[in-house]
CSV table of C-alpha atoms in Angstrom, one decimal:
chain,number,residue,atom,x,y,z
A,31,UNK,CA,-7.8,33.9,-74.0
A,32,UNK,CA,-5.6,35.3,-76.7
A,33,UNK,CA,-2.4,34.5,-74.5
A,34,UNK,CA,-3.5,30.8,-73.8
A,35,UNK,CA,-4.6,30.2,-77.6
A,36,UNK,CA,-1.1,31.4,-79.0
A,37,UNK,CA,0.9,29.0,-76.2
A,38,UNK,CA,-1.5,26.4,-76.8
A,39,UNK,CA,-1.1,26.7,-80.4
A,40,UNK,CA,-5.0,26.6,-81.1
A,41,UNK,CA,-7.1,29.7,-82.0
A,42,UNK,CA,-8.7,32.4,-79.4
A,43,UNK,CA,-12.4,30.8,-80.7
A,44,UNK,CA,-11.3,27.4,-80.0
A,45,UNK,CA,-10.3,28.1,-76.6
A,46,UNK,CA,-13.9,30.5,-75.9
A,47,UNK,CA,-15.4,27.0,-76.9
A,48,UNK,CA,-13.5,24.5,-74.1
A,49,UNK,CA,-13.9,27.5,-71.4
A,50,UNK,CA,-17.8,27.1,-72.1
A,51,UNK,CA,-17.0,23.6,-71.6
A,52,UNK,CA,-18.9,23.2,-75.8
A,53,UNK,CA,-18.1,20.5,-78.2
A,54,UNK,CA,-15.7,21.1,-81.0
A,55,UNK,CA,-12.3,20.2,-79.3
A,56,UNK,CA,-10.2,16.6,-79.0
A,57,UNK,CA,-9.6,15.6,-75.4
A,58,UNK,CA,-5.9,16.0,-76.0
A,59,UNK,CA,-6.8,19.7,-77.1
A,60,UNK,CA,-8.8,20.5,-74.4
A,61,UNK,CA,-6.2,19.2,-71.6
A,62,UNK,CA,-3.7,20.9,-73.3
A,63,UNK,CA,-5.4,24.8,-73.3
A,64,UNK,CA,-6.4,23.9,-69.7
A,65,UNK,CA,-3.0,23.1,-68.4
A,66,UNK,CA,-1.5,26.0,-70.3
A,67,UNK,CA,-4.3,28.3,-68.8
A,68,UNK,CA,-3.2,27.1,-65.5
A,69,UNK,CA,-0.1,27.6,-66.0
A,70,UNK,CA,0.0,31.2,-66.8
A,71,UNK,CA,-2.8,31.9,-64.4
A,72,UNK,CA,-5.7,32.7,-66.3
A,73,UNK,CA,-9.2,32.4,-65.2
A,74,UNK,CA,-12.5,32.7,-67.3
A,75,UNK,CA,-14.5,36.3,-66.1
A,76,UNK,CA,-17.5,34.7,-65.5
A,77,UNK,CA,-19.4,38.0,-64.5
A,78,UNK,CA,-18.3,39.0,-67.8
A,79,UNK,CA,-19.9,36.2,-69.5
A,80,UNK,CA,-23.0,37.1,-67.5
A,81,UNK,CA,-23.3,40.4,-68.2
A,82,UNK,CA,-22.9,39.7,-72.1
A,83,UNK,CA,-25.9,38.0,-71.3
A,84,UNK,CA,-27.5,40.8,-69.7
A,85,UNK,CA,-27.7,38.8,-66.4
A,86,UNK,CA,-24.7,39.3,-63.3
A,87,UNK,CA,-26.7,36.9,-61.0
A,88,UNK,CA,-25.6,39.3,-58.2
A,89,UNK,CA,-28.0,40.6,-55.4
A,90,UNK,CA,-26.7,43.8,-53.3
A,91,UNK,CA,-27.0,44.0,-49.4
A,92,UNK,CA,-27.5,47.4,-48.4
A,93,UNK,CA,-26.8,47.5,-44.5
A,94,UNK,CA,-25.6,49.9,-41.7
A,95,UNK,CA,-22.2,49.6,-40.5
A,96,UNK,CA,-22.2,49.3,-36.7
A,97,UNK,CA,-26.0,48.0,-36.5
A,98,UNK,CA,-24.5,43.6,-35.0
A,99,UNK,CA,-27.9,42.6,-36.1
A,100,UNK,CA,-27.3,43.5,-39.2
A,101,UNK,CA,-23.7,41.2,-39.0
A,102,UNK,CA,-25.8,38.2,-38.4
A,103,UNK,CA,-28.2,38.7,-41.4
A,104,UNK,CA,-25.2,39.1,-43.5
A,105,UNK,CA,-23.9,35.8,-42.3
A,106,UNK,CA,-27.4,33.9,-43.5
A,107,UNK,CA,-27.6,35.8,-46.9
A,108,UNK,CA,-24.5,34.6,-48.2
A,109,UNK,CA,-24.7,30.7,-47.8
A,110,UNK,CA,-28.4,30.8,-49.3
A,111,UNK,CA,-27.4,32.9,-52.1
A,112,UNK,CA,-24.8,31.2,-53.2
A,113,UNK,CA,-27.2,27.9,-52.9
A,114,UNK,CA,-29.8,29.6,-55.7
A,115,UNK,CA,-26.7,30.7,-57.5
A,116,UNK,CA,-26.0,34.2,-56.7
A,117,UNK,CA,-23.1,36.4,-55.9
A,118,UNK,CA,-23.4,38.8,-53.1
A,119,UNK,CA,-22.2,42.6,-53.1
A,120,UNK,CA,-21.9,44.8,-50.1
A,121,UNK,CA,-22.5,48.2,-49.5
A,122,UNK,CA,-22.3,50.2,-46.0
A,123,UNK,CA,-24.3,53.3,-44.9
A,124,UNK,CA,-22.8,55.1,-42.3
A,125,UNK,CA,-23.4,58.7,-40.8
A,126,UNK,CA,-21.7,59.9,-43.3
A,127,UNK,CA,-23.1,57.6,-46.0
A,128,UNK,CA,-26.8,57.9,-46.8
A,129,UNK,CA,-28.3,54.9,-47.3
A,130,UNK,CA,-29.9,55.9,-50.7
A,131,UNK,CA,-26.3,56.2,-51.6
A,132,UNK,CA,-24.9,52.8,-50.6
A,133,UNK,CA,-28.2,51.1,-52.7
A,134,UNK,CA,-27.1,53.2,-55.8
A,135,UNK,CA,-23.4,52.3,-55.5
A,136,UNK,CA,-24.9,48.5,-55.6
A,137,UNK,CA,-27.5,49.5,-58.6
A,138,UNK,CA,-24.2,51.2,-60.8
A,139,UNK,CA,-22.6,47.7,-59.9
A,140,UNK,CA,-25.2,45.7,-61.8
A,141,UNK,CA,-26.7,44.0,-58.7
A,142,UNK,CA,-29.8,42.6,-60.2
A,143,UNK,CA,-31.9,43.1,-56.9
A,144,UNK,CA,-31.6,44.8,-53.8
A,145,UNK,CA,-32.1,43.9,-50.5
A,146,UNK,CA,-32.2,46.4,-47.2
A,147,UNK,CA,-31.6,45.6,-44.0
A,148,UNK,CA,-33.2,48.0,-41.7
A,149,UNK,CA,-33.7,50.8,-44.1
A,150,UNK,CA,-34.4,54.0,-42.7
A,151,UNK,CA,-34.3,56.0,-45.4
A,152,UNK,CA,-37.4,58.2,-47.2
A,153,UNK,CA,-40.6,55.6,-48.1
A,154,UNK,CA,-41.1,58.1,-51.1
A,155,UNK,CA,-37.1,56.6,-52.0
A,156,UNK,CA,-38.5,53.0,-51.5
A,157,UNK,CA,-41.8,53.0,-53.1
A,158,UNK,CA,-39.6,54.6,-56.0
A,159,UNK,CA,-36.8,51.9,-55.6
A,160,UNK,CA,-39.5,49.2,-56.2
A,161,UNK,CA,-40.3,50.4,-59.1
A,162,UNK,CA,-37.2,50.4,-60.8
A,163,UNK,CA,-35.9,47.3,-59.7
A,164,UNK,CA,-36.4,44.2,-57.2
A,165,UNK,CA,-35.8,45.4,-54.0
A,166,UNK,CA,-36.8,43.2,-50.7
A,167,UNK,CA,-37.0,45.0,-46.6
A,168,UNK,CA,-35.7,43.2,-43.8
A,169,UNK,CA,-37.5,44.5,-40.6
A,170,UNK,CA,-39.5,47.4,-42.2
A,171,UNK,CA,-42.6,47.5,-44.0
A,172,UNK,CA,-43.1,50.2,-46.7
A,173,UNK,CA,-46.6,50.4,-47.6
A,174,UNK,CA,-48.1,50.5,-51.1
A,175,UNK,CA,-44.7,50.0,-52.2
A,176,UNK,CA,-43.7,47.3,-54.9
A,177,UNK,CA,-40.9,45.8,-52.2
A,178,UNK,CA,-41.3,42.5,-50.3
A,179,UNK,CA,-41.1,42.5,-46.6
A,180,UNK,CA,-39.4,39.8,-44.1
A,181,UNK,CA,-39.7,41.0,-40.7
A,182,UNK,CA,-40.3,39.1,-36.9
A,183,UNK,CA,-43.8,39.4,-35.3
A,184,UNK,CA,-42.8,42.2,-32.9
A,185,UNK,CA,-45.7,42.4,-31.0
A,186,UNK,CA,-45.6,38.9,-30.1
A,187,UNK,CA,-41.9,39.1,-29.1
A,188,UNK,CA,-42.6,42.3,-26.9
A,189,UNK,CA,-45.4,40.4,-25.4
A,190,UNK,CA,-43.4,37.4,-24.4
A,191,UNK,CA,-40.7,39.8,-22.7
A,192,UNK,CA,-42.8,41.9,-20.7
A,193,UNK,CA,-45.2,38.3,-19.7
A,194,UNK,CA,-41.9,37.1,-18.5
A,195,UNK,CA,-40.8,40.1,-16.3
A,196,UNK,CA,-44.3,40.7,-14.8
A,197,UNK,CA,-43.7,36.6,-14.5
A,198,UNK,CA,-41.3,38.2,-12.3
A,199,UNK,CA,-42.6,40.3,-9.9
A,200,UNK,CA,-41.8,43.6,-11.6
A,201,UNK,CA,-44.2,46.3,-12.4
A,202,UNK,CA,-41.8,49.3,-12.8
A,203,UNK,CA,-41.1,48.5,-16.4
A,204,UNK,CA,-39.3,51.1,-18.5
A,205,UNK,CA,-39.0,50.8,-22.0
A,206,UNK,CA,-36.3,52.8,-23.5
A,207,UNK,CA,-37.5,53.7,-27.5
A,208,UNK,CA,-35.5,52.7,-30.7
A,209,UNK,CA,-36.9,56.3,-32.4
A,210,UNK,CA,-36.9,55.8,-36.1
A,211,UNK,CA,-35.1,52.6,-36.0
A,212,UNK,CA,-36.9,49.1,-37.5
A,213,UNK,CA,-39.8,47.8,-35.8
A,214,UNK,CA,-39.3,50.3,-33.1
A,215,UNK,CA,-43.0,51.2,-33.2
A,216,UNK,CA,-44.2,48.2,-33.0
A,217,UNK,CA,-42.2,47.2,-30.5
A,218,UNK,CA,-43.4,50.7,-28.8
A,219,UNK,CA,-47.5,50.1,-28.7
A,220,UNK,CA,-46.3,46.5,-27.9
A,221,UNK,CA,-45.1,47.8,-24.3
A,222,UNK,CA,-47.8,50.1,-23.9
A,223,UNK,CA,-50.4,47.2,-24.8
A,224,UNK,CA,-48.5,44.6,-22.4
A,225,UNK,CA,-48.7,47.6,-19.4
A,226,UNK,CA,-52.4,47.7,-20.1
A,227,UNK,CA,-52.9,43.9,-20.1
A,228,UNK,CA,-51.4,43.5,-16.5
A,229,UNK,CA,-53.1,46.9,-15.1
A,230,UNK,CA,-49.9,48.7,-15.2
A,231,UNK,CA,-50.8,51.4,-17.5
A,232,UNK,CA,-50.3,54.2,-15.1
A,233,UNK,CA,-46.9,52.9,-14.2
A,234,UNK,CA,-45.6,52.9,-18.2
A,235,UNK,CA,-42.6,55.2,-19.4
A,236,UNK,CA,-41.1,54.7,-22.8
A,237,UNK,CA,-37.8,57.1,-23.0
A,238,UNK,CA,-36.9,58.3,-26.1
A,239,UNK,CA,-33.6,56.3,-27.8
A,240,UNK,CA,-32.1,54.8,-30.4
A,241,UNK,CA,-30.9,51.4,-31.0
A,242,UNK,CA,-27.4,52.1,-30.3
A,243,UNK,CA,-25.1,51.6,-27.4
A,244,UNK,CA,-24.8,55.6,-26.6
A,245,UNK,CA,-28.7,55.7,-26.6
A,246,UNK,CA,-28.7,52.9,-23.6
A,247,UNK,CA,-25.1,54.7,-21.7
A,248,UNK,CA,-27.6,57.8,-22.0
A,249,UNK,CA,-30.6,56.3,-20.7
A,250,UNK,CA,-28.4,54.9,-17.8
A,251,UNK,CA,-27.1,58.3,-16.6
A,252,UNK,CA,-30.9,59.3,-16.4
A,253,UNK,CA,-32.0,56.8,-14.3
A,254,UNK,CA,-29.1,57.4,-11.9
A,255,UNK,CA,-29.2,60.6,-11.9
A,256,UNK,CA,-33.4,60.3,-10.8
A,257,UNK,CA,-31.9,58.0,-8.2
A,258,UNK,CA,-29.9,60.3,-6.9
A,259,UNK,CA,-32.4,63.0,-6.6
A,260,UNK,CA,-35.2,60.4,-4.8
A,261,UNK,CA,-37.0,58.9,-7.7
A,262,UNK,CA,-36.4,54.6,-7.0
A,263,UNK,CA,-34.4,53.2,-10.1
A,264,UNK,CA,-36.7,50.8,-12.5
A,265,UNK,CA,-37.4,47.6,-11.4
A,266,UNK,CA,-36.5,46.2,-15.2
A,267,UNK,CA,-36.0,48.0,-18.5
A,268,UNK,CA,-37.1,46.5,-21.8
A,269,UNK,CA,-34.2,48.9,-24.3
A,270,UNK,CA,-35.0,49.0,-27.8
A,271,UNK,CA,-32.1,46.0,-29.1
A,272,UNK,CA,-29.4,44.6,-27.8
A,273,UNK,CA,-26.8,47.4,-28.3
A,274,UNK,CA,-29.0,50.1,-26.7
A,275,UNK,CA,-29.1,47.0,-23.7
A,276,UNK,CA,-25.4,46.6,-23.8
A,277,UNK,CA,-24.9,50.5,-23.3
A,278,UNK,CA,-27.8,50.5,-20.3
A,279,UNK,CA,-25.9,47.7,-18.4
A,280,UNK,CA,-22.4,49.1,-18.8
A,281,UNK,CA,-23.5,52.7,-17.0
A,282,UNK,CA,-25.1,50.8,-14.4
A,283,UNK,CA,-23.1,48.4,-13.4
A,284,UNK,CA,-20.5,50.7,-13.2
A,285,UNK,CA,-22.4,52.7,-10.9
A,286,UNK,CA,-22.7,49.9,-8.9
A,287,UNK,CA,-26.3,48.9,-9.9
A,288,UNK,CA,-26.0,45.3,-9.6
A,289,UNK,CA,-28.3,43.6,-12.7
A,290,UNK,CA,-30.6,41.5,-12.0
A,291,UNK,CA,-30.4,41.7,-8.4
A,292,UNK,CA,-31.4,45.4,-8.5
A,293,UNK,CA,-32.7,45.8,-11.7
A,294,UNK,CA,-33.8,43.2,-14.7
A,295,UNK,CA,-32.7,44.3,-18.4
A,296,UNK,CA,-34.0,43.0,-21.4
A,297,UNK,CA,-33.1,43.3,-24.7
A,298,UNK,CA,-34.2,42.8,-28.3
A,299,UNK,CA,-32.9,40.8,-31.3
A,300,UNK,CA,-30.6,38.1,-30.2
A,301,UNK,CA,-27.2,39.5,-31.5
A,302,UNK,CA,-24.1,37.8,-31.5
A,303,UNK,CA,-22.8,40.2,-29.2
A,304,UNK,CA,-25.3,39.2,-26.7
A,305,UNK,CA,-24.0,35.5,-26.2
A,306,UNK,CA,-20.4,37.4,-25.3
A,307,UNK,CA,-21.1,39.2,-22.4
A,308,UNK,CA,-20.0,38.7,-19.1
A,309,UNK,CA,-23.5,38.2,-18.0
A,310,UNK,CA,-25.1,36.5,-20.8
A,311,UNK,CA,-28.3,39.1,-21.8
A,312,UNK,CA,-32.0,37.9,-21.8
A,313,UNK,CA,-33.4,39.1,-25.1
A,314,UNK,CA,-36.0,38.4,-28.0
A,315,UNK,CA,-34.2,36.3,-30.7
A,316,UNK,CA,-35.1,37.6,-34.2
A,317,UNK,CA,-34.1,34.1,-36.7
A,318,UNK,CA,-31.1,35.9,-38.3
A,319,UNK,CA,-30.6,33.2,-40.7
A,320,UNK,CA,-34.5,32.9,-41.6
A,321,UNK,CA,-35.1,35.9,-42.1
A,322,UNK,CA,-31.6,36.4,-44.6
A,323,UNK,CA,-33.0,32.9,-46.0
A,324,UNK,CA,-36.6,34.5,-47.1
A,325,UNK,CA,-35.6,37.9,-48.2
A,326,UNK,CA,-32.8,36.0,-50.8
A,327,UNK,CA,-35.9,33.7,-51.6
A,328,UNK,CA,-38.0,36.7,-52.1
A,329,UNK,CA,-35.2,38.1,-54.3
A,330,UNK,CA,-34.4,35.4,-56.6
A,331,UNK,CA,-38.0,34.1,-57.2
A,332,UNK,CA,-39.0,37.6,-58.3
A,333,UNK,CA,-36.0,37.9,-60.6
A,334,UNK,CA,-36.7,34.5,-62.3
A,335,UNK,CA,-40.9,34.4,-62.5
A,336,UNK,CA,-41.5,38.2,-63.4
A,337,UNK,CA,-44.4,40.0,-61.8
A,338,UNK,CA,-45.4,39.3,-58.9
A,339,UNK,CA,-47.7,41.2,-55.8
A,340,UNK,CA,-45.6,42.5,-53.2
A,341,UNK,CA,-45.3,39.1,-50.3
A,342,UNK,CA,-44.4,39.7,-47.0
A,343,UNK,CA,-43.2,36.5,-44.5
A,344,UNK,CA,-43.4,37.3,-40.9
A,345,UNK,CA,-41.6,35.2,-38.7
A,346,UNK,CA,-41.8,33.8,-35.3
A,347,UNK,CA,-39.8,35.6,-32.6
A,348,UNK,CA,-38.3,33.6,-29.3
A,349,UNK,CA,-37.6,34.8,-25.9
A,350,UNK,CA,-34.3,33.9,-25.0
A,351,UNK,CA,-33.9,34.0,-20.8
A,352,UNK,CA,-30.3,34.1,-19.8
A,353,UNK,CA,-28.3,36.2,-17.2
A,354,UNK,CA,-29.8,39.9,-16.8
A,355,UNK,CA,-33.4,39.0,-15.6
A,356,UNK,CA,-34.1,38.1,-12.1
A,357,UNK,CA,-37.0,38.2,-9.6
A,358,UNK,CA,-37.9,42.2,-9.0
A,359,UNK,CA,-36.4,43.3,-5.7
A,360,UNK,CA,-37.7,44.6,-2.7
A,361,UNK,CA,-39.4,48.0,-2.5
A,362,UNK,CA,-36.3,50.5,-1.2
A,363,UNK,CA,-33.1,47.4,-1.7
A,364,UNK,CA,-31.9,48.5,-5.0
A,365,UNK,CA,-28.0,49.4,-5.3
A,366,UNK,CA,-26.7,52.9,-4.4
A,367,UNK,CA,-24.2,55.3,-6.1
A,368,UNK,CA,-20.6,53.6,-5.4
């Protein structure tokens, strides 16, 4: 400001007052300190001016890296943020990047409010993060913890998947587990209640996983691999998301399991990723863009009305039927090892 007041020939104060767009200045005067300002590039810090005002109207994202869900939430926060107001800030955890370190990398940036997409970390870590500043869960719940919640009904989604291939024919439903990852044990006593519903309990397997593509490539060489020493192949697998799904087709089709004629595969969440395949992938859509859409709500109304009880908004999910599930095959016609 001191370079544009002495080559607009008007004083530093005089020019603070026209950037805050204030009385005090002749039209000519104004025009003249904003053409000089453009001229010589300057440009008023506005998150300085917040934070004299002890405010930076920014909200941190703390998300993991290669989660694609996680890509589409990110997408939704940013349009709805900047709609209330609010700058976004991003911050990664990665396996070598806890996740309680990406959130305090976001608290030391001033972010006014956190929010966590998937958070795996400690629920000692969260209850404590709620208390020290506003702090909002996408996907998991933290109990008696001072943190609002946005998540999709998983039961309900489960239920319409396994509904759907039972629909189907199949009864040999596997359902590969997303371990520690969010909503994975709903989604867990989901199966196990849908097996039950439809008198299949004594058929139900869950296999341990993770919601990643190695976890499904994994999961794949088991199931050949039982093949191949004469236990029949699955009829359908339900994986944990869509990039443990991903990894499960890839080892199979490349083993020559032809999906669905052989074997239906079902995924979970409704990732961008899964409108790309080659065989578009049946899955549970999670509303990406509602769910970022509540959580900034969440943020912002906490921020501006002060206390308030912990609120949690859980949101339909949507069984999306495209490519990868078919009618269950006959006993003994499922593909062999190419």
């Amino acid at each position: 400001m001191a370079d544009v007041a002495e080559k607009a020939g008007v004083s530093r104060a005089l020019v603070s007052i026209i950037f805050r767009n204030q009385a005090g200045a002749s039209r000519e005067t104004r025009e003249r300190v904003l053409r000089v300002a453009d001229e010589i590039g300057y440009r008023p810090d506005s998150a300085a001016r917040l934070l004299a005002r002890g405010r930076s109207r920014t909200l941190g994202v703390m998300f993991t890296v290669h989660q694609t869900f996680h890509t589409d939430l990110i997408t939704g926060i940013y349009p709805e943020a900047e709609r209330l107001g609010y700058d976004v800030l991003l911050s990664g955890a990665t396996h070598g990047r806890s996740e309680a370190k990406a959130v305090e990398a976001l608290l030391s940036h001033r972010c006014e409010a956190v929010i966590l997409l998937g958070p795996d970390a400690d629920p000692a870590y969260l209850a404590e993060l709620g208390q020290r500043t506003v702090a909002v869960s996408i996907s998991r719940r933290v109990p008696q913890a001072q943190v609002d919640f946005v998540h999709s009904a998983e039961g309900k989604g489960v239920r319409q998947a396994m509904d759907h291939l039972v629909e189907l024919g199949h009864r040999r439903i596997v359902h590969i587990d997303g371990g520690r990852g969010p909503g994975s044990a709903e989604r867990r006593r989901a199966y196990r209640a849908a097996m039950r519903r439809h008198g299949l309990e004594a058929l139900a397997r869950v296999i341990p996983g993770e919601h990643t593509e190695e976890s499904g490539i994994e999961t794949g060489r088991l199931l050949l691999a039982e093949r191949d020493s004469g236990r029949p192949l699955p009829t359908a697998v339900l994986a944990g998301n869509d990039r443990c799904a991903m990894g499960l087709l890839m080892t199979l089709t490349r083993a020559g399991v032809e999906v669905p004629r052989d074997l239906s595969v079902v995924g979970y969440d409704d990732s961008h990723l899964s409108h790309l395949m080659p065989i578009g992938l049946t899955t549970v859509r999670q509303d990406a863009s509602l769910m970022a859409e509540h959580a900034v709500r969440f943020a912002v109304e906490r921020l501006e009305s002060g206390e308030l009880p912990p609120r949690e908004a859980v949101l339909d999910p949507k069984l999306v039927v495209r490519g990868t599930s078919g009618p269950a095959p006959a006993e003994g016609s499922q593909g062999v090892s190419a």
